[in-house]
GROMACS .gro file of C-alpha atoms in nm:
model
  225
    1UNK     CA    1  -3.339  -2.688  -6.757
    2UNK     CA    2  -3.399  -2.936  -6.477
    3UNK     CA    3  -3.026  -2.933  -6.407
    4UNK     CA    4  -3.028  -2.553  -6.372
    5UNK     CA    5  -3.323  -2.566  -6.134
    6UNK     CA    6  -3.152  -2.833  -5.924
    7UNK     CA    7  -2.833  -2.629  -5.902
    8UNK     CA    8  -3.035  -2.325  -5.798
    9UNK     CA    9  -3.204  -2.527  -5.524
   10UNK     CA   10  -2.868  -2.657  -5.402
   11UNK     CA   11  -2.729  -2.303  -5.395
   12UNK     CA   12  -3.033  -2.181  -5.201
   13UNK     CA   13  -3.002  -2.472  -4.956
   14UNK     CA   14  -2.635  -2.393  -4.911
   15UNK     CA   15  -2.718  -2.031  -4.820
   16UNK     CA   16  -2.979  -2.148  -4.570
   17UNK     CA   17  -2.725  -2.390  -4.423
   18UNK     CA   18  -2.474  -2.110  -4.372
   19UNK     CA   19  -2.739  -1.889  -4.209
   20UNK     CA   20  -2.850  -2.176  -3.985
   21UNK     CA   21  -2.491  -2.250  -3.878
   22UNK     CA   22  -2.433  -1.881  -3.801
   23UNK     CA   23  -2.753  -1.864  -3.593
   24UNK     CA   24  -2.662  -2.182  -3.402
   25UNK     CA   25  -2.308  -2.053  -3.333
   26UNK     CA   26  -2.444  -1.720  -3.211
   27UNK     CA   27  -2.687  -1.902  -2.978
   28UNK     CA   28  -2.405  -2.122  -2.843
   29UNK     CA   29  -2.187  -1.820  -2.774
   30UNK     CA   30  -2.474  -1.637  -2.605
   31UNK     CA   31  -2.555  -1.934  -2.383
   32UNK     CA   32  -2.188  -1.986  -2.301
   33UNK     CA   33  -2.155  -1.620  -2.210
   34UNK     CA   34  -2.457  -1.641  -1.981
   35UNK     CA   35  -2.321  -1.955  -1.816
   36UNK     CA   36  -1.986  -1.785  -1.767
   37UNK     CA   37  -2.154  -1.478  -1.618
   38UNK     CA   38  -2.362  -1.688  -1.381
   39UNK     CA   39  -2.050  -1.884  -1.284
   40UNK     CA   40  -1.855  -1.569  -1.209
   41UNK     CA   41  -2.140  -1.425  -1.004
   42UNK     CA   42  -2.167  -1.747  -0.808
   43UNK     CA   43  -1.792  -1.747  -0.749
   44UNK     CA   44  -1.807  -1.387  -0.631
   45UNK     CA   45  -2.079  -1.478  -0.384
   46UNK     CA   46  -1.883  -1.775  -0.251
   47UNK     CA   47  -1.545  -1.605  -0.215
   48UNK     CA   48  -1.447  -1.338   0.033
   49UNK     CA   49  -1.468  -0.983  -0.099
   50UNK     CA   50  -1.115  -0.913   0.030
   51UNK     CA   51  -0.942  -1.195  -0.157
   52UNK     CA   52  -0.616  -0.999  -0.133
   53UNK     CA   53  -0.584  -1.085   0.237
   54UNK     CA   54  -0.490  -1.455   0.202
   55UNK     CA   55  -0.224  -1.357  -0.051
   56UNK     CA   56  -0.091  -1.081   0.176
   57UNK     CA   57  -0.080  -1.328   0.465
   58UNK     CA   58   0.164  -1.538   0.262
   59UNK     CA   59   0.360  -1.246   0.118
   60UNK     CA   60   0.398  -1.045   0.441
   61UNK     CA   61   0.711  -1.219   0.585
   62UNK     CA   62   0.892  -1.182   0.252
   63UNK     CA   63   0.785  -0.819   0.219
   64UNK     CA   64   0.928  -0.736   0.562
   65UNK     CA   65   1.244  -0.929   0.481
   66UNK     CA   66   1.294  -0.727   0.161
   67UNK     CA   67   1.238  -0.398   0.346
   68UNK     CA   68   1.495  -0.504   0.607
   69UNK     CA   69   1.749  -0.598   0.342
   70UNK     CA   70   1.994  -0.310   0.310
   71UNK     CA   71   2.103  -0.438  -0.030
   72UNK     CA   72   1.756  -0.378  -0.179
   73UNK     CA   73   1.764  -0.083  -0.417
   74UNK     CA   74   1.540   0.216  -0.356
   75UNK     CA   75   1.304   0.144  -0.643
   76UNK     CA   76   1.227  -0.204  -0.504
   77UNK     CA   77   1.151  -0.066  -0.159
   78UNK     CA   78   0.927   0.204  -0.310
   79UNK     CA   79   0.737  -0.061  -0.508
   80UNK     CA   80   0.694  -0.273  -0.194
   81UNK     CA   81   0.566   0.024   0.005
   82UNK     CA   82   0.325   0.115  -0.274
   83UNK     CA   83   0.198  -0.244  -0.284
   84UNK     CA   84   0.159  -0.241   0.093
   85UNK     CA   85  -0.052   0.074   0.113
   86UNK     CA   86  -0.265  -0.045  -0.182
   87UNK     CA   87  -0.320  -0.372   0.006
   88UNK     CA   88  -0.429  -0.182   0.318
   89UNK     CA   89  -0.674   0.016   0.106
   90UNK     CA   90  -0.821  -0.300  -0.046
   91UNK     CA   91  -0.811  -0.526   0.258
   92UNK     CA   92  -0.897  -0.273   0.529
   93UNK     CA   93  -0.697  -0.163   0.830
   94UNK     CA   94  -0.811  -0.427   1.080
   95UNK     CA   95  -0.616  -0.700   0.903
   96UNK     CA   96  -0.289  -0.507   0.943
   97UNK     CA   97  -0.320  -0.401   1.309
   98UNK     CA   98  -0.111  -0.686   1.453
   99UNK     CA   99   0.123  -0.691   1.155
  100UNK     CA  100   0.210  -0.323   1.203
  101UNK     CA  101   0.239  -0.381   1.576
  102UNK     CA  102   0.480  -0.676   1.538
  103UNK     CA  103   0.674  -0.584   1.223
  104UNK     CA  104   0.592  -0.218   1.163
  105UNK     CA  105   0.920  -0.104   1.321
  106UNK     CA  106   1.093  -0.221   1.002
  107UNK     CA  107   0.883   0.032   0.807
  108UNK     CA  108   0.906   0.318   1.058
  109UNK     CA  109   1.283   0.269   1.092
  110UNK     CA  110   1.313   0.376   0.729
  111UNK     CA  111   1.208   0.723   0.849
  112UNK     CA  112   1.485   0.737   1.107
  113UNK     CA  113   1.761   0.612   0.879
  114UNK     CA  114   2.019   0.835   0.713
  115UNK     CA  115   2.021   1.137   0.699
  116UNK     CA  116   1.868   1.107   1.047
  117UNK     CA  117   2.162   0.971   1.245
  118UNK     CA  118   2.134   0.835   1.598
  119UNK     CA  119   2.330   1.001   1.874
  120UNK     CA  120   2.544   0.759   2.074
  121UNK     CA  121   2.383   0.708   2.414
  122UNK     CA  122   2.617   0.789   2.702
  123UNK     CA  123   2.630   0.562   3.004
  124UNK     CA  124   2.488   0.831   3.235
  125UNK     CA  125   2.230   0.957   2.984
  126UNK     CA  126   1.867   0.892   3.060
  127UNK     CA  127   1.672   0.696   2.801
  128UNK     CA  128   1.444   0.934   2.612
  129UNK     CA  129   1.086   0.818   2.565
  130UNK     CA  130   0.991   1.030   2.264
  131UNK     CA  131   1.149   0.881   1.951
  132UNK     CA  132   1.234   1.205   1.772
  133UNK     CA  133   1.435   1.330   2.072
  134UNK     CA  134   1.712   1.080   1.999
  135UNK     CA  135   1.763   1.180   1.636
  136UNK     CA  136   2.043   1.404   1.520
  137UNK     CA  137   1.959   1.576   1.192
  138UNK     CA  138   2.243   1.654   0.955
  139UNK     CA  139   2.214   1.951   0.724
  140UNK     CA  140   2.405   1.777   0.446
  141UNK     CA  141   2.212   1.619   0.161
  142UNK     CA  142   2.471   1.430  -0.048
  143UNK     CA  143   2.363   1.248  -0.361
  144UNK     CA  144   2.371   0.918  -0.171
  145UNK     CA  145   2.087   1.045   0.048
  146UNK     CA  146   1.848   1.120  -0.239
  147UNK     CA  147   1.736   0.757  -0.264
  148UNK     CA  148   1.682   0.739   0.113
  149UNK     CA  149   1.464   1.050   0.102
  150UNK     CA  150   1.253   0.902  -0.179
  151UNK     CA  151   1.192   0.592   0.031
  152UNK     CA  152   1.110   0.807   0.335
  153UNK     CA  153   0.869   1.014   0.126
  154UNK     CA  154   0.702   0.690   0.014
  155UNK     CA  155   0.658   0.584   0.379
  156UNK     CA  156   0.510   0.923   0.466
  157UNK     CA  157   0.272   0.906   0.168
  158UNK     CA  158   0.165   0.558   0.280
  159UNK     CA  159   0.090   0.693   0.629
  160UNK     CA  160  -0.110   0.980   0.477
  161UNK     CA  161  -0.315   0.741   0.262
  162UNK     CA  162  -0.388   0.507   0.554
  163UNK     CA  163  -0.494   0.795   0.779
  164UNK     CA  164  -0.722   0.949   0.516
  165UNK     CA  165  -0.981   0.670   0.533
  166UNK     CA  166  -1.162   0.550   0.846
  167UNK     CA  167  -1.167   0.200   0.698
  168UNK     CA  168  -0.786   0.185   0.686
  169UNK     CA  169  -0.683   0.414   0.974
  170UNK     CA  170  -0.739   0.135   1.229
  171UNK     CA  171  -0.417  -0.026   1.102
  172UNK     CA  172  -0.219   0.235   1.300
  173UNK     CA  173  -0.414   0.218   1.624
  174UNK     CA  174  -0.150   0.023   1.820
  175UNK     CA  175   0.149   0.215   1.682
  176UNK     CA  176  -0.003   0.563   1.664
  177UNK     CA  177   0.216   0.719   1.933
  178UNK     CA  178   0.539   0.583   1.788
  179UNK     CA  179   0.453   0.676   1.429
  180UNK     CA  180   0.327   1.021   1.530
  181UNK     CA  181   0.646   1.090   1.725
  182UNK     CA  182   0.867   0.997   1.432
  183UNK     CA  183   0.661   1.199   1.180
  184UNK     CA  184   0.668   1.504   1.410
  185UNK     CA  185   1.046   1.474   1.425
  186UNK     CA  186   1.073   1.461   1.047
  187UNK     CA  187   0.827   1.750   1.001
  188UNK     CA  188   1.023   1.970   1.243
  189UNK     CA  189   1.360   1.881   1.096
  190UNK     CA  190   1.560   2.082   0.846
  191UNK     CA  191   1.510   1.831   0.566
  192UNK     CA  192   1.337   2.039   0.298
  193UNK     CA  193   1.291   1.741   0.068
  194UNK     CA  194   1.059   1.572   0.318
  195UNK     CA  195   0.877   1.880   0.444
  196UNK     CA  196   0.562   1.855   0.230
  197UNK     CA  197   0.525   1.477   0.266
  198UNK     CA  198   0.575   1.491   0.644
  199UNK     CA  199   0.324   1.776   0.688
  200UNK     CA  200   0.064   1.576   0.490
  201UNK     CA  201   0.131   1.270   0.706
  202UNK     CA  202   0.110   1.481   1.020
  203UNK     CA  203  -0.226   1.623   0.910
  204UNK     CA  204  -0.351   1.269   0.850
  205UNK     CA  205  -0.237   1.153   1.193
  206UNK     CA  206  -0.408   1.455   1.349
  207UNK     CA  207  -0.735   1.332   1.199
  208UNK     CA  208  -0.698   1.015   1.406
  209UNK     CA  209  -0.581   1.178   1.732
  210UNK     CA  210  -0.538   1.554   1.717
  211UNK     CA  211  -0.459   1.580   2.090
  212UNK     CA  212  -0.158   1.348   2.061
  213UNK     CA  213  -0.031   1.529   1.752
  214UNK     CA  214  -0.051   1.874   1.912
  215UNK     CA  215   0.109   1.746   2.233
  216UNK     CA  216   0.407   1.606   2.045
  217UNK     CA  217   0.439   1.924   1.837
  218UNK     CA  218   0.425   2.141   2.147
  219UNK     CA  219   0.691   1.928   2.316
  220UNK     CA  220   0.943   1.968   2.036
  221UNK     CA  221   0.863   2.331   1.950
  222UNK     CA  222   0.839   2.468   2.304
  223UNK     CA  223   1.122   2.262   2.450
  224UNK     CA  224   1.382   2.226   2.174
  225UNK     CA  225   1.707   2.054   2.253
   0.00000   0.00000   0.00000
């Protein structure tokens, strides 16, 4: 009988031990979670809200190099452009002002590449100031041009996204005339595949400077070549 009572007590103690261990483990996890939360909040307070900017500062030269590389396939360029406009959205436009001013021509040149072919400049021909005036648009759209148009549409969508937010639109302030001129040229061209994207980009640019946009449109519509 005493043996049975002892075994019962041991069994009861074992159950209490298990319950105690479970309670201690739960308390440890709860405290650890609180410490982790406090640590993350402290880290958030200490670090810059736009932590993407230091990374973009390092990545930028390689990004431009990849966009310049003619060997890069279309899907890679589209991914890079998508990453770029997401970075502008996160980091704000001010960070990209000088970068677009110094290296933006690599991006905008994608809009003037094939099927927009440059006319050869004659020796006695005056240099034309408006960028779209020097583009010759071909009516052909061979299969090889489909990839180029997808990249150009990605550039136009990026411009639209940047223009749509006052926080990001400042990125284009030093290149607004050049970009507007190129987009006007694309919008007024015969390239049906880029029509919608270019009109959206043009509408976005008009939100920044409507006077410039209308002036460029009037120039090409009223005084066609």
